[in-house]
């Protein structure tokens, strides 16, 4: 059985998908921006999952909230300008859901005044 906490799974999965998506954008269209963004944001999300699994839950969720929030805004803007759901709209929706989940978890794991 996995010792990775359940709250890390979303970030690890989404981070892996973002990495794959960036690589696919590069391989299919030659987009270096897709590759760079996929590597950057995917690595940050994977890093947040790692932090959560290493008892740094609050910091990991805060990192994932910021990362996925930036992705949601950027890809949401791209979707609104292109009106193409794939991939921008799908990534915007997934990133917004990931942001909301991690924001909620950040509040749950926030240090109290006695900490």
Short mmCIF file of N, CA and C in Angstrom, two decimals:
data_model
loop_
_atom_site.label_atom_id
_atom_site.label_comp_id
_atom_site.label_asym_id
_atom_site.label_seq_id
_atom_site.Cartn_x
_atom_site.Cartn_y
_atom_site.Cartn_z
N UNK A 1 0.83 -1.18 0.00
CA UNK A 1 0.00 0.00 0.00
C UNK A 1 0.88 1.25 0.00
N UNK A 2 0.45 2.26 -0.72
CA UNK A 2 1.22 3.48 -0.88
C UNK A 2 1.28 4.29 0.41
N UNK A 3 2.45 4.87 0.68
CA UNK A 3 2.59 5.74 1.84
C UNK A 3 2.39 7.20 1.47
N UNK A 4 2.07 7.46 0.21
CA UNK A 4 1.82 8.82 -0.24
C UNK A 4 0.41 9.21 0.20
N UNK A 5 0.28 10.34 0.90
CA UNK A 5 -1.06 10.75 1.35
C UNK A 5 -1.98 11.03 0.16
N UNK A 6 -3.24 10.79 0.38
CA UNK A 6 -4.22 10.97 -0.69
C UNK A 6 -4.23 12.35 -1.29
N UNK A 7 -3.95 13.37 -0.48
CA UNK A 7 -4.00 14.73 -1.00
C UNK A 7 -2.86 15.05 -1.95
N UNK A 8 -1.83 14.22 -1.99
CA UNK A 8 -0.72 14.43 -2.93
C UNK A 8 -1.02 13.85 -4.30
N UNK A 9 -1.93 12.89 -4.36
CA UNK A 9 -2.18 12.18 -5.62
C UNK A 9 -2.64 13.10 -6.75
N UNK A 10 -3.52 14.05 -6.45
CA UNK A 10 -4.00 14.96 -7.49
C UNK A 10 -2.84 15.73 -8.10
N UNK A 11 -1.96 16.26 -7.26
CA UNK A 11 -0.85 17.07 -7.77
C UNK A 11 0.16 16.22 -8.54
N UNK A 12 0.41 15.01 -8.06
CA UNK A 12 1.32 14.12 -8.78
C UNK A 12 0.74 13.73 -10.14
N UNK A 13 -0.54 13.41 -10.17
CA UNK A 13 -1.19 13.03 -11.43
C UNK A 13 -1.26 14.19 -12.41
N UNK A 14 -1.74 15.34 -11.93
CA UNK A 14 -1.87 16.50 -12.81
C UNK A 14 -0.50 16.97 -13.27
N UNK A 15 0.50 16.93 -12.39
CA UNK A 15 1.86 17.30 -12.77
C UNK A 15 2.40 16.42 -13.88
N UNK A 16 2.15 15.11 -13.77
CA UNK A 16 2.58 14.20 -14.83
C UNK A 16 1.88 14.47 -16.14
N UNK A 17 0.58 14.76 -16.07
CA UNK A 17 -0.18 15.07 -17.29
C UNK A 17 0.31 16.36 -17.94
N UNK A 18 0.63 17.34 -17.11
CA UNK A 18 1.13 18.61 -17.65
C UNK A 18 2.49 18.41 -18.33
N UNK A 19 3.35 17.62 -17.71
CA UNK A 19 4.64 17.30 -18.34
C UNK A 19 4.42 16.61 -19.70
N UNK A 20 3.54 15.62 -19.72
CA UNK A 20 3.24 14.92 -20.97
C UNK A 20 2.64 15.86 -22.01
N UNK A 21 1.75 16.72 -21.58
CA UNK A 21 1.12 17.66 -22.50
C UNK A 21 2.12 18.62 -23.12
N UNK A 22 3.06 19.09 -22.32
CA UNK A 22 4.11 19.97 -22.85
C UNK A 22 4.98 19.25 -23.87
N UNK A 23 5.32 18.00 -23.56
CA UNK A 23 6.12 17.21 -24.50
C UNK A 23 5.34 16.94 -25.79
N UNK A 24 4.06 16.64 -25.65
CA UNK A 24 3.23 16.40 -26.85
C UNK A 24 3.12 17.65 -27.71
N UNK A 25 2.94 18.81 -27.08
CA UNK A 25 2.88 20.06 -27.83
C UNK A 25 4.16 20.31 -28.61
N UNK A 26 5.28 19.95 -28.01
CA UNK A 26 6.55 20.13 -28.69
C UNK A 26 6.70 19.12 -29.84
N UNK A 27 6.38 17.86 -29.56
CA UNK A 27 6.55 16.83 -30.59
C UNK A 27 5.59 17.01 -31.76
N UNK A 28 4.36 17.41 -31.50
CA UNK A 28 3.37 17.51 -32.57
C UNK A 28 3.45 18.82 -33.34
N UNK A 29 3.72 19.93 -32.63
CA UNK A 29 3.69 21.24 -33.28
C UNK A 29 5.05 21.96 -33.25
N UNK A 30 6.02 21.37 -32.58
CA UNK A 30 7.32 22.03 -32.48
C UNK A 30 7.30 23.22 -31.54
N UNK A 31 6.35 23.27 -30.63
CA UNK A 31 6.18 24.41 -29.74
C UNK A 31 7.14 24.34 -28.55
N UNK A 32 8.16 25.18 -28.60
CA UNK A 32 9.11 25.23 -27.49
C UNK A 32 8.47 25.83 -26.25
N UNK A 33 7.51 26.74 -26.44
CA UNK A 33 6.79 27.33 -25.31
C UNK A 33 6.01 26.25 -24.56
N UNK A 34 5.35 25.36 -25.29
CA UNK A 34 4.62 24.26 -24.65
C UNK A 34 5.57 23.38 -23.86
N UNK A 35 6.71 23.08 -24.41
CA UNK A 35 7.69 22.25 -23.72
C UNK A 35 8.18 22.93 -22.45
N UNK A 36 8.53 24.20 -22.55
CA UNK A 36 9.02 24.94 -21.39
C UNK A 36 7.95 25.06 -20.31
N UNK A 37 6.73 25.41 -20.72
CA UNK A 37 5.64 25.55 -19.75
C UNK A 37 5.30 24.20 -19.12
N UNK A 38 5.27 23.15 -19.92
CA UNK A 38 4.99 21.81 -19.40
C UNK A 38 6.03 21.37 -18.39
N UNK A 39 7.30 21.59 -18.72
CA UNK A 39 8.37 21.23 -17.80
C UNK A 39 8.31 22.05 -16.52
N UNK A 40 8.06 23.34 -16.65
CA UNK A 40 8.04 24.23 -15.49
C UNK A 40 6.86 23.91 -14.57
N UNK A 41 5.66 23.99 -15.12
CA UNK A 41 4.47 23.80 -14.29
C UNK A 41 4.31 22.35 -13.84
N UNK A 42 4.65 21.40 -14.71
CA UNK A 42 4.59 20.00 -14.32
C UNK A 42 5.56 19.69 -13.19
N UNK A 43 6.75 20.24 -13.27
CA UNK A 43 7.75 20.01 -12.22
C UNK A 43 7.31 20.65 -10.90
N UNK A 44 6.73 21.84 -10.96
CA UNK A 44 6.25 22.48 -9.74
C UNK A 44 5.13 21.66 -9.09
N UNK A 45 4.23 21.13 -9.90
CA UNK A 45 3.15 20.31 -9.35
C UNK A 45 3.69 18.99 -8.79
N UNK A 46 4.62 18.37 -9.49
CA UNK A 46 5.23 17.15 -8.96
C UNK A 46 5.98 17.45 -7.66
N UNK A 47 6.66 18.59 -7.62
CA UNK A 47 7.35 19.00 -6.41
C UNK A 47 6.40 19.23 -5.25
N UNK A 48 5.24 19.79 -5.54
CA UNK A 48 4.25 20.01 -4.47
C UNK A 48 3.75 18.67 -3.94
N UNK A 49 3.53 17.71 -4.82
CA UNK A 49 3.12 16.38 -4.38
C UNK A 49 4.19 15.72 -3.52
N UNK A 50 5.45 15.90 -3.90
CA UNK A 50 6.56 15.37 -3.11
C UNK A 50 6.59 16.03 -1.74
N UNK A 51 6.41 17.34 -1.69
CA UNK A 51 6.42 18.05 -0.40
C UNK A 51 5.30 17.53 0.51
N UNK A 52 4.13 17.34 -0.07
CA UNK A 52 3.00 16.84 0.72
C UNK A 52 3.32 15.45 1.27
N UNK A 53 3.97 14.63 0.48
CA UNK A 53 4.29 13.27 0.92
C UNK A 53 5.42 13.25 1.94
N UNK A 54 6.12 14.36 2.10
CA UNK A 54 7.23 14.46 3.06
C UNK A 54 6.88 15.35 4.25
N UNK A 55 5.62 15.34 4.63
CA UNK A 55 5.13 16.05 5.82
C UNK A 55 5.30 17.56 5.74
N UNK A 56 5.24 18.11 4.55
CA UNK A 56 5.22 19.56 4.36
C UNK A 56 3.91 19.91 3.65
N UNK A 57 2.80 19.45 4.24
CA UNK A 57 1.50 19.55 3.60
C UNK A 57 1.12 20.99 3.26
N UNK A 58 1.28 21.88 4.23
CA UNK A 58 0.87 23.27 4.00
C UNK A 58 1.65 23.89 2.84
N UNK A 59 2.97 23.78 2.88
CA UNK A 59 3.80 24.38 1.82
C UNK A 59 3.52 23.75 0.46
N UNK A 60 3.32 22.45 0.45
CA UNK A 60 3.02 21.75 -0.81
C UNK A 60 1.70 22.20 -1.41
N UNK A 61 0.68 22.34 -0.57
CA UNK A 61 -0.62 22.78 -1.09
C UNK A 61 -0.60 24.24 -1.52
N UNK A 62 0.15 25.06 -0.82
CA UNK A 62 0.28 26.47 -1.22
C UNK A 62 0.98 26.56 -2.58
N UNK A 63 2.05 25.79 -2.76
CA UNK A 63 2.76 25.78 -4.05
C UNK A 63 1.83 25.33 -5.17
N UNK A 64 1.06 24.27 -4.93
CA UNK A 64 0.15 23.76 -5.96
C UNK A 64 -0.98 24.74 -6.24
N UNK A 65 -1.45 25.45 -5.21
CA UNK A 65 -2.50 26.45 -5.41
C UNK A 65 -2.02 27.55 -6.35
N UNK A 66 -0.83 28.07 -6.08
CA UNK A 66 -0.29 29.13 -6.92
C UNK A 66 0.00 28.66 -8.33
N UNK A 67 0.60 27.49 -8.45
CA UNK A 67 0.95 26.95 -9.76
C UNK A 67 -0.29 26.70 -10.61
N UNK A 68 -1.27 26.01 -10.04
CA UNK A 68 -2.48 25.70 -10.81
C UNK A 68 -3.32 26.95 -11.05
N UNK A 69 -3.27 27.92 -10.14
CA UNK A 69 -3.98 29.18 -10.36
C UNK A 69 -3.43 29.94 -11.56
N UNK A 70 -2.12 30.00 -11.65
CA UNK A 70 -1.49 30.67 -12.80
C UNK A 70 -1.83 29.93 -14.09
N UNK A 71 -1.81 28.59 -14.03
CA UNK A 71 -2.17 27.81 -15.22
C UNK A 71 -3.62 28.07 -15.63
N UNK A 72 -4.52 28.10 -14.65
CA UNK A 72 -5.94 28.32 -14.95
C UNK A 72 -6.14 29.68 -15.61
N UNK A 73 -5.48 30.71 -15.10
CA UNK A 73 -5.61 32.05 -15.69
C UNK A 73 -5.02 32.09 -17.10
N UNK A 74 -3.82 31.55 -17.26
CA UNK A 74 -3.16 31.60 -18.57
C UNK A 74 -3.91 30.80 -19.63
N UNK A 75 -4.29 29.59 -19.29
CA UNK A 75 -4.99 28.75 -20.27
C UNK A 75 -6.44 29.20 -20.45
N UNK A 76 -7.03 29.77 -19.40
CA UNK A 76 -8.37 30.33 -19.55
C UNK A 76 -8.37 31.49 -20.53
N UNK A 77 -7.36 32.34 -20.43
CA UNK A 77 -7.22 33.46 -21.37
C UNK A 77 -7.02 32.96 -22.79
N UNK A 78 -6.19 31.93 -22.91
CA UNK A 78 -5.94 31.35 -24.24
C UNK A 78 -7.23 30.76 -24.82
N UNK A 79 -8.01 30.08 -23.98
CA UNK A 79 -9.28 29.52 -24.44
C UNK A 79 -10.23 30.62 -24.90
N UNK A 80 -10.30 31.71 -24.15
CA UNK A 80 -11.21 32.80 -24.51
C UNK A 80 -10.81 33.47 -25.82
N UNK A 81 -9.51 33.53 -26.09
CA UNK A 81 -9.08 34.17 -27.34
C UNK A 81 -9.18 33.24 -28.54
N UNK A 82 -8.95 31.93 -28.34
CA UNK A 82 -8.99 31.00 -29.47
C UNK A 82 -10.34 30.32 -29.64
N UNK A 83 -11.11 30.24 -28.56
CA UNK A 83 -12.40 29.53 -28.55
C UNK A 83 -12.24 28.04 -28.87
N UNK A 84 -11.04 27.50 -28.64
CA UNK A 84 -10.78 26.08 -28.86
C UNK A 84 -10.66 25.40 -27.50
N UNK A 85 -11.54 24.42 -27.25
CA UNK A 85 -11.54 23.76 -25.96
C UNK A 85 -10.29 22.91 -25.75
N UNK A 86 -9.80 22.30 -26.81
CA UNK A 86 -8.61 21.45 -26.69
C UNK A 86 -7.39 22.20 -27.18
N UNK A 87 -6.35 22.29 -26.45
CA UNK A 87 -6.18 21.83 -25.09
C UNK A 87 -6.46 22.90 -24.04
N UNK A 88 -6.55 24.17 -24.48
CA UNK A 88 -6.59 25.28 -23.53
C UNK A 88 -7.78 25.22 -22.57
N UNK A 89 -8.97 24.96 -23.08
CA UNK A 89 -10.15 24.92 -22.22
C UNK A 89 -10.09 23.79 -21.22
N UNK A 90 -9.66 22.62 -21.67
CA UNK A 90 -9.57 21.47 -20.78
C UNK A 90 -8.54 21.71 -19.68
N UNK A 91 -7.38 22.22 -20.05
CA UNK A 91 -6.34 22.50 -19.05
C UNK A 91 -6.81 23.58 -18.08
N UNK A 92 -7.51 24.60 -18.58
CA UNK A 92 -8.02 25.66 -17.70
C UNK A 92 -8.99 25.09 -16.67
N UNK A 93 -9.89 24.22 -17.11
CA UNK A 93 -10.87 23.63 -16.19
C UNK A 93 -10.16 22.74 -15.16
N UNK A 94 -9.25 21.88 -15.62
CA UNK A 94 -8.52 21.00 -14.69
C UNK A 94 -7.66 21.80 -13.72
N UNK A 95 -7.01 22.85 -14.22
CA UNK A 95 -6.17 23.68 -13.36
C UNK A 95 -7.02 24.43 -12.34
N UNK A 96 -8.19 24.92 -12.73
CA UNK A 96 -9.07 25.61 -11.79
C UNK A 96 -9.55 24.66 -10.69
N UNK A 97 -9.90 23.44 -11.07
CA UNK A 97 -10.32 22.45 -10.08
C UNK A 97 -9.17 22.10 -9.13
N UNK A 98 -7.97 21.95 -9.68
CA UNK A 98 -6.80 21.66 -8.86
C UNK A 98 -6.49 22.82 -7.92
N UNK A 99 -6.63 24.03 -8.42
CA UNK A 99 -6.41 25.23 -7.60
C UNK A 99 -7.40 25.27 -6.43
N UNK A 100 -8.68 25.04 -6.72
CA UNK A 100 -9.71 25.08 -5.67
C UNK A 100 -9.44 24.00 -4.62
N UNK A 101 -9.11 22.80 -5.06
CA UNK A 101 -8.83 21.70 -4.13
C UNK A 101 -7.64 22.05 -3.23
N UNK A 102 -6.56 22.53 -3.84
CA UNK A 102 -5.36 22.83 -3.06
C UNK A 102 -5.55 24.05 -2.16
N UNK A 103 -6.34 25.01 -2.59
CA UNK A 103 -6.63 26.16 -1.72
C UNK A 103 -7.37 25.69 -0.47
N UNK A 104 -8.33 24.79 -0.66
CA UNK A 104 -9.07 24.23 0.48
C UNK A 104 -8.13 23.46 1.41
N UNK A 105 -7.26 22.64 0.83
CA UNK A 105 -6.32 21.87 1.64
C UNK A 105 -5.30 22.78 2.34
N UNK A 106 -4.93 23.88 1.69
CA UNK A 106 -4.01 24.84 2.32
C UNK A 106 -4.63 25.41 3.58
N UNK A 107 -5.91 25.71 3.51
CA UNK A 107 -6.58 26.26 4.69
C UNK A 107 -6.69 25.20 5.80
N UNK A 108 -6.90 23.94 5.41
CA UNK A 108 -6.95 22.86 6.41
C UNK A 108 -5.61 22.68 7.11
N UNK A 109 -4.51 22.80 6.38
CA UNK A 109 -3.18 22.53 6.93
C UNK A 109 -2.48 23.80 7.41
N UNK A 110 -3.15 24.94 7.32
CA UNK A 110 -2.51 26.20 7.74
C UNK A 110 -2.07 26.12 9.20
N UNK A 111 -0.89 26.62 9.47
CA UNK A 111 -0.42 26.59 10.87
C UNK A 111 -1.32 27.47 11.75
N UNK A 112 -1.54 27.01 12.95
CA UNK A 112 -2.33 27.79 13.89
C UNK A 112 -1.41 28.74 14.64
N UNK A 113 -1.99 29.67 15.36
CA UNK A 113 -1.18 30.65 16.10
C UNK A 113 -0.33 30.00 17.18
N UNK A 114 -0.77 28.85 17.67
CA UNK A 114 0.02 28.16 18.70
C UNK A 114 1.20 27.40 18.11
N UNK A 115 1.21 27.22 16.77
CA UNK A 115 2.34 26.50 16.13
C UNK A 115 3.49 27.44 16.05
#
